[in-house]
Amino acid sequence: STCRFSQRVALVKNDARLNEETDPKLVIAKLKREVARLKDELSLATGQDVEAGPLNEAELQECGTMVDEYLASADPEQELSIADPRKIRACFSILKERLSAADTMTDHNESSGTLSVNAEQLQQLQALLKQRDHEIAILVAKLKRERASNTSHPPTRRASSRTTAPSTPIEQDPKASRAQSMTEEERQQAYDQFKAQYPEMKTISQQKAQLQDLVVEAKAVGTRVAGEKKAMEGVKAKLEQHRLKLVPDMLELGEQILEADPIELGLREELDSLRQRYQQGVGRLKSLKREVDHLKHLLQAAKVKLHQDFETWLQTGHEV
């Protein structure tokens, strides 16, 4: 009898059901959100507004805020997540107004001949202009010396076929011939002596040291920017994984659960902080590149001037 009883018990099937009471307010809110979502999808699919009413002031302001955030963001993956065709058209209209205003401002600046240049760029341009004036002055002085030399030693004309005149050899400057007959070792010693007493050598050394410091800083900033970009990718991956875990709750309670989730808010805050530091680092790298290029140009011009002054110093016959 015990075996027959166990066989009958094994044939028993349980149908478990959860007795729960659903709040009618939550059901109504969920159905409203579902209706709004379906209306947006229907409007997007058919291209016609289900509700042809215009956007109110708050919705237009929201569209303007989304467009401004989209334009100000440096993230190439930034998107405008909009399903309502009315809001899409409003965002395009606002974007067109922003671009038209920017083009108008650019045309006004070009027509008035004014450019937006900050103080640092203005200082660099002034230094570059001063360097160009100095180079032009050096070339003009060299050209005047060559003309004076040609005037003091006019070229000898060829004698005619009927008359022959003895040709007198042109006298060479003994100081110039001495400079030409110097060996490499003597020339190097003279160059070292000239650099030791060259008045602009201190400025050249300071510019070289400044260039090295800028290069070191640029390498450090580049490493930090690369690390921040990698950290941003990691935070984005964590955010996506966390949102996947919240999908059941989002289907039940809606997307407003994300606004109250502490992990979601913390990851968003961390991502915004990393994005801000990344943008600052990229801006600093651009500024360092301009400074490095400017110093390289100054050092190249100073090098050319140094060699020209050295040759002039040798030609004038200073004692080595």
XYZ file of C-alpha atoms in Angstrom:
320
model
C 0.000 0.000 0.000
C 2.908 2.350 0.676
C 4.297 1.791 -2.815
C 0.918 2.469 -4.421
C 0.634 5.683 -2.379
C 4.088 6.863 -3.497
C 3.145 6.156 -7.124
C 0.012 8.279 -6.803
C 2.001 11.088 -5.127
C 4.537 11.041 -7.982
C 1.725 11.716 -10.441
C 0.672 14.888 -8.634
C 1.524 18.130 -10.509
C 1.821 21.515 -8.803
C 0.806 24.751 -10.571
C 2.396 27.549 -8.523
C 0.954 31.034 -8.878
C 2.064 34.258 -7.208
C -0.728 36.163 -5.569
C 0.218 39.819 -5.919
C -1.715 43.023 -6.073
C -0.619 45.541 -8.704
C -1.028 49.215 -7.978
C -3.468 50.673 -10.549
C -1.448 53.915 -10.704
C 1.648 52.038 -11.813
C -0.333 50.150 -14.452
C -1.838 53.385 -15.768
C 1.565 55.114 -15.901
C 3.084 52.117 -17.694
C 0.253 52.056 -20.249
C 0.628 55.824 -20.860
C 4.319 55.413 -21.536
C 3.600 52.513 -23.863
C 1.014 54.566 -25.765
C 3.449 57.514 -26.088
C 6.173 55.189 -27.334
C 3.879 53.558 -29.885
C 2.708 56.988 -31.095
C 6.324 58.078 -31.588
C 7.121 54.884 -33.498
C 4.009 55.295 -35.644
C 4.865 58.911 -36.385
C 8.431 57.993 -37.283
C 7.294 55.126 -39.529
C 4.517 56.984 -41.392
C 6.151 60.433 -41.446
C 2.952 62.009 -40.173
C 2.182 63.439 -36.780
C -0.338 61.440 -34.794
C -1.011 64.562 -32.768
C -0.592 67.617 -34.978
C -0.357 70.038 -32.067
C 2.694 72.359 -31.975
C 5.474 71.999 -29.441
C 5.168 74.061 -26.297
C 7.833 76.355 -24.896
C 9.305 73.721 -22.574
C 9.695 71.203 -25.416
C 11.332 73.795 -27.678
C 13.739 74.729 -24.882
C 14.538 71.045 -24.396
C 15.306 70.708 -28.130
C 17.586 73.767 -27.981
C 19.440 72.309 -24.986
C 19.984 68.981 -26.785
C 21.297 70.753 -29.910
C 23.700 72.900 -27.832
C 25.009 69.833 -25.995
C 25.454 68.028 -29.309
C 27.430 70.928 -30.831
C 29.566 71.487 -27.715
C 30.467 67.815 -27.247
C 33.843 66.601 -28.556
C 32.754 62.957 -28.381
C 32.451 61.546 -31.949
C 29.839 59.042 -30.669
C 27.474 61.756 -29.412
C 23.913 61.201 -30.661
C 20.525 62.929 -30.655
C 18.044 60.279 -29.472
C 14.690 61.685 -30.644
C 11.680 59.721 -31.944
C 9.069 62.481 -32.241
C 9.091 63.927 -35.809
C 8.025 67.330 -34.469
C 11.063 67.440 -32.189
C 13.306 66.211 -35.011
C 12.146 69.070 -37.245
C 12.530 71.547 -34.374
C 16.100 70.342 -33.694
C 17.032 70.680 -37.368
C 15.576 74.185 -37.428
C 17.524 75.184 -34.302
C 20.709 73.655 -35.734
C 20.240 75.644 -38.946
C 19.802 78.860 -36.940
C 23.001 78.176 -34.973
C 25.022 77.543 -38.145
C 23.580 80.604 -39.898
C 24.479 82.787 -36.912
C 28.039 81.394 -36.894
C 28.448 82.004 -40.659
C 27.126 85.547 -40.270
C 29.615 86.268 -37.490
C 32.481 84.841 -39.577
C 31.524 86.944 -42.613
C 31.286 90.049 -40.443
C 34.764 89.446 -38.994
C 36.234 88.874 -42.451
C 34.565 91.982 -43.908
C 35.703 94.185 -41.027
C 39.221 92.740 -41.177
C 39.236 91.676 -37.523
C 40.231 88.191 -36.421
C 39.672 86.626 -33.026
C 43.229 86.127 -31.774
C 44.056 85.635 -28.145
C 46.937 87.322 -26.338
C 49.274 84.322 -26.623
C 48.852 84.014 -30.388
C 49.254 87.779 -30.788
C 52.540 87.678 -28.861
C 53.819 84.818 -31.035
C 52.883 86.658 -34.222
C 54.625 89.819 -33.014
C 57.795 87.845 -32.188
C 57.675 86.180 -35.611
C 57.258 89.558 -37.325
C 60.203 90.977 -35.373
C 62.334 87.987 -36.387
C 61.430 88.486 -40.048
C 62.350 92.174 -39.862
C 65.690 91.223 -38.315
C 66.414 88.708 -41.099
C 65.525 91.286 -43.766
C 67.860 93.816 -42.122
C 70.703 91.259 -42.173
C 70.154 90.523 -45.862
C 70.011 94.234 -46.723
C 73.277 94.897 -44.839
C 74.965 91.993 -46.604
C 73.776 93.265 -49.978
C 75.137 96.756 -49.214
C 78.546 95.307 -48.281
C 78.701 93.370 -51.541
C 77.824 96.498 -53.532
C 80.476 98.508 -51.686
C 83.038 95.805 -52.387
C 82.178 95.776 -56.082
C 82.448 99.586 -56.209
C 85.916 99.635 -54.590
C 87.147 96.850 -56.927
C 85.544 97.478 -60.354
C 85.895 94.688 -62.881
C 88.690 95.100 -65.452
C 87.582 95.437 -69.038
C 89.119 93.314 -71.712
C 91.719 95.012 -73.880
C 90.930 95.494 -77.531
C 92.505 93.312 -80.160
C 94.718 96.153 -81.382
C 96.110 97.225 -78.018
C 97.470 94.964 -75.358
C 97.863 96.052 -71.780
C 99.481 94.089 -69.024
C 96.918 92.647 -66.653
C 97.435 93.588 -63.046
C 96.488 90.911 -60.499
C 93.654 91.800 -58.133
C 94.886 92.130 -54.612
C 93.132 89.876 -52.115
C 92.377 90.809 -48.569
C 94.951 88.976 -46.424
C 92.361 88.587 -43.633
C 89.874 86.924 -45.997
C 92.565 84.657 -47.436
C 93.555 83.699 -43.901
C 89.972 82.738 -43.085
C 89.821 80.609 -46.226
C 93.106 78.845 -45.482
C 92.078 77.789 -41.957
C 91.964 74.086 -41.198
C 88.880 72.359 -39.796
C 90.377 72.247 -36.299
C 91.248 75.960 -36.371
C 87.823 76.798 -37.721
C 86.167 74.803 -34.908
C 88.291 76.576 -32.301
C 87.340 79.920 -33.805
C 83.663 78.916 -33.806
C 83.809 77.912 -30.123
C 85.520 81.201 -29.241
C 82.924 83.141 -31.218
C 80.027 81.358 -29.484
C 81.561 82.073 -26.074
C 81.422 85.817 -26.720
C 78.286 85.863 -28.899
C 75.718 88.129 -27.139
C 72.632 86.198 -28.294
C 73.942 82.794 -27.221
C 72.182 83.085 -23.849
C 68.829 83.616 -25.552
C 69.428 80.605 -27.804
C 70.239 78.417 -24.783
C 67.087 79.574 -22.993
C 64.967 78.801 -26.050
C 66.498 75.311 -26.316
C 65.773 74.618 -22.635
C 62.225 75.912 -23.042
C 61.731 73.688 -26.095
C 62.913 70.622 -24.159
C 60.516 71.417 -21.305
C 57.618 71.777 -23.743
C 58.435 68.447 -25.400
C 58.561 66.690 -22.015
C 55.241 68.271 -21.019
C 53.663 67.294 -24.348
C 54.710 63.662 -23.851
C 53.247 63.639 -20.327
C 49.985 65.233 -21.479
C 49.736 62.791 -24.397
C 50.173 59.823 -22.050
C 47.532 61.223 -19.695
C 45.078 61.854 -22.543
C 45.533 58.299 -23.846
C 44.873 56.934 -20.343
C 41.748 59.053 -19.942
C 40.425 57.880 -23.319
C 40.967 54.260 -22.290
C 39.280 54.929 -18.948
C 36.283 56.476 -20.780
C 35.910 53.330 -22.854
C 35.985 51.217 -19.684
C 33.329 53.341 -17.964
C 31.111 53.164 -21.064
C 31.393 49.370 -21.036
C 30.462 49.256 -17.334
C 27.490 51.556 -17.970
C 26.196 49.333 -20.765
C 26.556 46.199 -18.625
C 24.733 47.845 -15.725
C 21.893 48.967 -17.991
C 21.525 45.434 -19.316
C 21.007 44.264 -15.741
C 18.287 46.881 -15.259
C 16.303 45.906 -18.382
C 13.645 43.891 -16.450
C 13.071 46.746 -14.005
C 12.962 49.259 -16.868
C 10.254 47.206 -18.604
C 8.288 47.184 -15.389
C 8.830 50.711 -14.067
C 10.095 52.655 -17.069
C 13.302 54.537 -17.834
C 12.911 56.883 -14.854
C 14.472 54.143 -12.754
C 17.823 55.173 -14.250
C 17.504 58.633 -12.720
C 17.207 57.145 -9.246
C 19.837 54.412 -9.553
C 23.011 55.393 -7.623
C 25.321 53.210 -9.739
C 23.979 54.757 -12.952
C 24.405 58.272 -11.606
C 27.914 57.532 -10.339
C 29.044 56.097 -13.686
C 27.568 59.083 -15.533
C 29.358 61.513 -13.252
C 32.650 59.637 -13.677
C 32.210 59.604 -17.482
C 31.493 63.360 -17.583
C 34.558 64.074 -15.449
C 36.778 61.928 -17.694
C 35.349 63.538 -20.835
C 36.031 67.029 -19.447
C 39.642 66.175 -18.534
C 40.113 64.548 -21.957
C 38.932 67.685 -23.758
C 41.188 69.867 -21.601
C 44.162 67.604 -22.374
C 43.501 67.735 -26.117
C 43.296 71.529 -25.961
C 46.578 71.689 -24.043
C 48.258 69.439 -26.637
C 47.174 71.778 -29.434
C 48.540 74.780 -27.533
C 51.855 72.978 -26.870
C 52.167 72.113 -30.566
C 51.836 75.772 -31.528
C 54.456 76.794 -28.948
C 56.877 74.042 -30.058
C 56.542 74.995 -33.739
C 57.124 78.655 -32.879
C 60.282 77.901 -30.847
C 61.625 75.614 -33.599
C 61.220 78.414 -36.105
C 62.980 80.897 -33.806
C 65.875 78.486 -33.195
C 66.265 77.827 -36.918
C 66.393 81.558 -37.657
C 68.860 82.100 -34.782
C 71.075 79.309 -36.152
C 71.182 80.917 -39.596
C 72.005 84.298 -38.082
C 74.723 82.733 -35.896
C 76.522 81.256 -38.899
C 76.217 84.496 -40.850
C 77.649 86.515 -37.961
C 80.449 83.976 -37.562
C 81.441 84.306 -41.229
C 81.371 88.103 -40.925
C 83.454 87.854 -37.766
C 86.074 85.790 -39.618
C 86.133 88.111 -42.615
C 86.738 91.175 -40.427
C 89.932 89.530 -39.204
C 89.416 89.237 -35.464
C 92.271 87.570 -33.766
C 91.533 83.968 -33.024
